[in-house]
Structure formats: structure tokens, C-alpha cells
PDB file of C-alpha atoms in Angstrom:
ATOM      1  CA  MET A1121      -0.011   0.036   0.235  1.00 51.00           C
ATOM      2  CA  ALA A1122       1.325   3.584  -0.791  1.00 51.00           C
ATOM      3  CA  LYS A1123       1.886   5.960   1.840  1.00 54.00           C
ATOM      4  CA  ILE A1124       0.549   9.304   1.217  1.00 53.00           C
ATOM      5  CA  GLY A1125       1.876  12.431   3.132  1.00 54.00           C
ATOM      6  CA  PHE A1126      -0.282  15.914   3.715  1.00 52.00           C
ATOM      7  CA  LYS A1127       0.945  19.041   5.231  1.00 53.00           C
ATOM      8  CA  ALA A1128      -2.344  19.830   6.798  1.00 52.00           C
ATOM      9  CA  PRO A1129      -2.571  23.155   8.268  1.00 54.00           C
ATOM     10  CA  LYS A1130      -2.956  22.993  11.959  1.00 59.00           C
ATOM     11  CA  ASN A1131      -5.888  25.000  13.901  1.00 68.00           C
ATOM     12  CA  LYS A1132      -6.927  26.525  10.564  1.00 89.00           C
ATOM     13  CA  VAL A1133     -10.669  27.221  10.336  1.00 95.00           C
ATOM     14  CA  ILE A1134     -11.827  28.106   6.701  1.00 97.00           C
ATOM     15  CA  PRO A1135     -14.146  31.434   6.904  1.00 96.00           C
ATOM     16  CA  ALA A1136     -17.914  30.680   7.004  1.00 96.00           C
ATOM     17  CA  GLY A1137     -19.680  30.999   3.721  1.00 96.00           C
ATOM     18  CA  SER A1138     -16.733  29.917   1.651  1.00 97.00           C
ATOM     19  CA  VAL A1139     -16.827  27.428  -1.289  1.00 97.00           C
ATOM     20  CA  VAL A1140     -14.400  24.551  -1.029  1.00 97.00           C
ATOM     21  CA  ALA A1141     -13.074  22.184  -3.450  1.00 97.00           C
ATOM     22  CA  LEU A1142     -12.863  19.009  -1.781  1.00 97.00           C
ATOM     23  CA  ARG A1143     -11.403  15.570  -2.966  1.00 97.00           C
ATOM     24  CA  LEU A1144     -13.388  12.659  -1.415  1.00 96.00           C
ATOM     25  CA  PHE A1145     -10.383  10.840   0.202  1.00 96.00           C
ATOM     26  CA  GLU A1146     -11.826   7.912   2.054  1.00 96.00           C
ATOM     27  CA  TYR A1147     -15.057   6.716   3.866  1.00 96.00           C
ATOM     28  CA  GLU A1148     -16.019   4.380   6.521  1.00 96.00           C
ATOM     29  CA  VAL A1149     -19.164   2.942   7.402  1.00 95.00           C
ATOM     30  CA  LYS A1150     -19.946   3.044  11.134  1.00 95.00           C
ATOM     31  CA  GLU A1151     -22.898   2.064  13.621  1.00 91.00           C
ATOM     32  CA  SER A1152     -24.572   5.062  15.239  1.00 90.00           C
ATOM     33  CA  LYS A1153     -23.958   4.809  19.134  1.00 91.00           C
ATOM     34  CA  THR A1154     -27.188   6.737  19.848  1.00 88.00           C
ATOM     35  CA  ALA A1155     -30.943   5.734  18.692  1.00 87.00           C
ATOM     36  CA  ASP A1156     -33.545   8.047  16.974  1.00 87.00           C
ATOM     37  CA  LYS A1157     -36.685   8.763  18.804  1.00 89.00           C
ATOM     38  CA  GLU A1158     -37.917   5.554  17.610  1.00 89.00           C
ATOM     39  CA  GLY A1159     -35.031   3.532  19.349  1.00 91.00           C
ATOM     40  CA  LYS A1160     -33.649   2.672  15.897  1.00 90.00           C
ATOM     41  CA  PHE A1161     -29.790   2.964  15.201  1.00 92.00           C
ATOM     42  CA  TRP A1162     -28.874   3.832  11.806  1.00 91.00           C
ATOM     43  CA  ASN A1163     -25.315   3.362  10.120  1.00 92.00           C
ATOM     44  CA  TYR A1164     -23.809   6.404   8.718  1.00 95.00           C
ATOM     45  CA  ILE A1165     -20.679   7.303   6.541  1.00 96.00           C
ATOM     46  CA  ASN A1166     -17.915   9.178   7.844  1.00 96.00           C
ATOM     47  CA  TRP A1167     -16.368  10.781   4.880  1.00 97.00           C
ATOM     48  CA  THR A1168     -12.654  12.240   4.776  1.00 96.00           C
ATOM     49  CA  CYS A1169     -12.187  15.347   2.403  1.00 97.00           C
ATOM     50  CA  ILE A1170      -9.164  16.916   1.601  1.00 96.00           C
ATOM     51  CA  VAL A1171      -9.157  20.617   0.578  1.00 97.00           C
ATOM     52  CA  GLU A1172      -8.044  21.445  -2.834  1.00 96.00           C
ATOM     53  CA  GLY A1173      -8.843  25.130  -2.936  1.00 96.00           C
ATOM     54  CA  VAL A1174     -11.089  27.581  -1.181  1.00 97.00           C
ATOM     55  CA  THR A1175     -13.004  30.491  -2.619  1.00 97.00           C
ATOM     56  CA  LEU A1176     -13.812  32.931   0.193  1.00 96.00           C
ATOM     57  CA  GLU A1177     -17.130  34.987   0.213  1.00 94.00           C
ATOM     58  CA  ASP A1178     -15.748  38.065  -1.355  1.00 96.00           C
ATOM     59  CA  GLY A1179     -14.756  35.918  -4.463  1.00 96.00           C
ATOM     60  CA  THR A1180     -10.963  35.599  -3.486  1.00 96.00           C
ATOM     61  CA  GLU A1181      -9.200  32.348  -4.391  1.00 96.00           C
ATOM     62  CA  THR A1182      -6.642  30.999  -1.882  1.00 95.00           C
ATOM     63  CA  GLY A1183      -4.589  28.197  -1.436  1.00 94.00           C
ATOM     64  CA  ASP A1184      -3.856  28.557   2.254  1.00 94.00           C
ATOM     65  CA  TYR A1185      -6.185  25.859   3.338  1.00 95.00           C
ATOM     66  CA  ASN A1186      -4.917  23.205   0.903  1.00 95.00           C
ATOM     67  CA  ASP A1187      -4.487  19.650   2.082  1.00 94.00           C
ATOM     68  CA  MET A1188      -6.497  20.407   5.441  1.00 94.00           C
ATOM     69  CA  ARG A1189      -8.540  17.460   5.989  1.00 94.00           C
ATOM     70  CA  LEU A1190     -12.364  18.141   6.610  1.00 95.00           C
ATOM     71  CA  TRP A1191     -14.746  15.219   7.930  1.00 95.00           C
ATOM     72  CA  HIS A1192     -18.675  15.072   7.007  1.00 96.00           C
ATOM     73  CA  ILE A1193     -21.273  12.604   7.920  1.00 95.00           C
ATOM     74  CA  THR A1194     -23.929  11.221   5.844  1.00 95.00           C
ATOM     75  CA  SER A1195     -26.533   9.283   7.571  1.00 93.00           C
ATOM     76  CA  PHE A1196     -28.832   6.238   6.508  1.00 91.00           C
ATOM     77  CA  ASN A1197     -31.496   7.466   8.469  1.00 89.00           C
ATOM     78  CA  PRO A1198     -34.414   8.173   6.092  1.00 86.00           C
ATOM     79  CA  THR A1199     -34.969  11.567   7.434  1.00 87.00           C
ATOM     80  CA  ALA A1200     -31.338  12.657   6.699  1.00 89.00           C
ATOM     81  CA  THR A1201     -30.308  10.725   3.651  1.00 92.00           C
ATOM     82  CA  PHE A1202     -30.863  14.219   1.967  1.00 93.00           C
ATOM     83  CA  MET A1203     -27.233  15.041   2.459  1.00 94.00           C
ATOM     84  CA  LEU A1204     -26.271  11.732   0.966  1.00 95.00           C
ATOM     85  CA  VAL A1205     -28.135  12.264  -1.871  1.00 95.00           C
ATOM     86  CA  ASN A1206     -26.967  15.862  -2.386  1.00 95.00           C
ATOM     87  CA  LEU A1207     -23.073  14.601  -2.252  1.00 96.00           C
ATOM     88  CA  LEU A1208     -23.919  12.043  -4.878  1.00 96.00           C
ATOM     89  CA  ASN A1209     -25.801  14.333  -7.225  1.00 95.00           C
ATOM     90  CA  ALA A1210     -22.862  16.799  -6.755  1.00 96.00           C
ATOM     91  CA  VAL A1211     -20.388  14.114  -8.074  1.00 94.00           C
ATOM     92  CA  GLY A1212     -22.687  12.950 -10.735  1.00 94.00           C
ATOM     93  CA  ALA A1213     -22.694   9.439  -9.159  1.00 95.00           C
ATOM     94  CA  GLU A1214     -25.440   6.862 -10.222  1.00 95.00           C
ATOM     95  CA  TYR A1215     -27.480   5.834  -7.499  1.00 95.00           C
ATOM     96  CA  THR A1216     -30.920   4.144  -6.842  1.00 95.00           C
ATOM     97  CA  THR A1217     -33.680   4.461  -4.197  1.00 90.00           C
ATOM     98  CA  SER A1218     -35.853   1.795  -3.114  1.00 88.00           C
ATOM     99  CA  ASP A1219     -39.595   2.233  -2.063  1.00 84.00           C
ATOM    100  CA  ASP A1220     -38.600   2.032   1.490  1.00 79.00           C
ATOM    101  CA  GLY A1221     -35.856   4.713   1.034  1.00 78.00           C
ATOM    102  CA  GLU A1222     -32.828   2.545   0.777  1.00 86.00           C
ATOM    103  CA  ILE A1223     -30.082   4.252  -1.254  1.00 92.00           C
ATOM    104  CA  GLU A1224     -27.668   2.194  -3.194  1.00 94.00           C
ATOM    105  CA  PHE A1225     -24.669   3.489  -4.921  1.00 95.00           C
ATOM    106  CA  ASP A1226     -21.007   2.484  -5.857  1.00 95.00           C
ATOM    107  CA  THR A1227     -18.448   4.106  -3.609  1.00 93.00           C
ATOM    108  CA  ASP A1228     -15.922   3.900  -6.612  1.00 93.00           C
ATOM    109  CA  ASP A1229     -18.100   6.450  -8.372  1.00 93.00           C
ATOM    110  CA  VAL A1230     -17.424   8.934  -5.426  1.00 95.00           C
ATOM    111  CA  ILE A1231     -14.051   8.249  -3.912  1.00 96.00           C
ATOM    112  CA  SER A1232     -11.412  10.529  -5.536  1.00 95.00           C
ATOM    113  CA  GLN A1233     -13.979  12.916  -7.011  1.00 95.00           C
ATOM    114  CA  ILE A1234     -13.567  16.636  -6.521  1.00 96.00           C
ATOM    115  CA  VAL A1235     -16.720  18.011  -5.228  1.00 96.00           C
ATOM    116  CA  MET A1236     -17.764  21.731  -4.235  1.00 97.00           C
ATOM    117  CA  ALA A1237     -19.173  22.651  -0.987  1.00 97.00           C
ATOM    118  CA  GLU A1238     -20.114  25.411   1.207  1.00 97.00           C
ATOM    119  CA  VAL A1239     -18.805  25.526   4.877  1.00 97.00           C
ATOM    120  CA  LYS A1240     -19.772  27.078   8.082  1.00 97.00           C
ATOM    121  CA  THR A1241     -18.028  27.371  11.386  1.00 95.00           C
ATOM    122  CA  GLU A1242     -19.159  25.746  14.374  1.00 93.00           C
ATOM    123  CA  GLU A1243     -17.974  25.463  17.996  1.00 91.00           C
ATOM    124  CA  PHE A1244     -16.553  21.935  18.905  1.00 88.00           C
ATOM    125  CA  PRO A1245     -16.673  20.522  21.024  1.00 86.00           C
ATOM    126  CA  LYS A1246     -19.717  22.400  22.577  1.00 88.00           C
ATOM    127  CA  GLY A1247     -18.544  24.952  25.311  1.00 88.00           C
ATOM    128  CA  SER A1248     -14.982  24.637  24.397  1.00 88.00           C
ATOM    129  CA  GLY A1249     -14.487  28.076  22.605  1.00 87.00           C
ATOM    130  CA  LYS A1250     -12.793  26.064  19.781  1.00 90.00           C
ATOM    131  CA  GLU A1251     -14.095  26.325  16.075  1.00 92.00           C
ATOM    132  CA  LYS A1252     -14.223  23.670  13.380  1.00 93.00           C
ATOM    133  CA  ASN A1253     -15.981  23.759   9.820  1.00 95.00           C
ATOM    134  CA  ALA A1254     -18.739  21.764   8.889  1.00 95.00           C
ATOM    135  CA  ILE A1255     -20.163  21.421   5.290  1.00 96.00           C
ATOM    136  CA  THR A1256     -23.586  23.017   4.947  1.00 95.00           C
ATOM    137  CA  LYS A1257     -24.214  21.735   1.317  1.00 95.00           C
ATOM    138  CA  PHE A1258     -22.635  20.218  -1.557  1.00 96.00           C
ATOM    139  CA  ILE A1259     -22.825  22.417  -4.659  1.00 96.00           C
ATOM    140  CA  ILE A1260     -24.082  20.803  -7.952  1.00 92.00           C
ATOM    141  CA  THR A1261     -22.170  22.219 -10.982  1.00 84.00           C
ATOM    142  CA  GLU A1262     -22.863  21.956 -14.897  1.00 73.00           C
ATOM    143  CA  SER A1263     -20.590  19.490 -16.323  1.00 59.00           C
ATOM    144  CA  ASP A1264     -18.465  20.418 -19.414  1.00 43.00           C
ATOM    145  CA  ASP A1265     -20.887  18.252 -21.533  1.00 47.00           C
ATOM    146  CA  ASP A1266     -23.507  20.661 -20.746  1.00 47.00           C
ATOM    147  CA  SER A1267     -21.633  23.717 -22.006  1.00 42.00           C
ATOM    148  CA  GLU A1268     -22.012  22.843 -25.701  1.00 44.00           C
TER     149      GLU A1268
END
């Protein structure tokens, strides 16, 4: 297995409202440790993303955050799958949704893809005074094929 090194900026937080180019680097399916209101436990995907570029709210592009890692969770809880669908649409991945809401897709269609996302800042852990970034939405861009 090849080793990949990163010079990830430490303790940097991308300004809220920025648009970030992210490479979907890896994923891990995990089991939820907490139940929903009905007592059901839902699996989720923990995505690791690598920052490839940032456009600040004022339109300025910067590489100051390149190689920084952002993590994002998409849940399989039917009330929360909208974010997974948003991600799949943003990378142009094919997926199917069953009548009971189950989403099926090939992770090979997603990993290593570049996706645009908008970020916010939030306090984490709560009450710590420390901030981290969170993805608010993935941005669906028109492909080059549509520009003709």
C-alpha cells in the first residue's frame, strides 16, 4: 500500500460561507451509538475530504487551506439521507432509491472525485470555545458536456 503524506494546516478554520473544492479521499461506514426517537440505530458514512482550494465569500481564491482535512457524516436514517443524495448528485454518481428509502450506489463512483461544498464554522466540542468547519451543502455544478 502506498503511503500518502499531507502537510495539513494545524488549527486553521476556513471562513464561514466559503466555497471549498474537496477531494473525497476515503470513507468508513460506522454504526450509530445513539438511537433515534423510535429507538432505531442507523449506520452512517464518515467521509474524509482533502481541501484542494477555497473561494472566500468575497470571491478571492486562496490555497492557504490546501491539504487540510474536513470530515463529513451522511446518515442512512431516512430523515437525513438528503445530504447523501446531495453529495451523490454533486459528483454525478449514479444511485437508486428503493420504495423503503434505501439508497444504493457504488463508492468507486465517489472516492477520489472533486466536489464543491459550502462550509460554516461551529463550536466543537460545544462549550470549548474552539471552532471547526462543517459542510452545509454540496454544490451541483454543470458538467463540461452541458456547455456545448
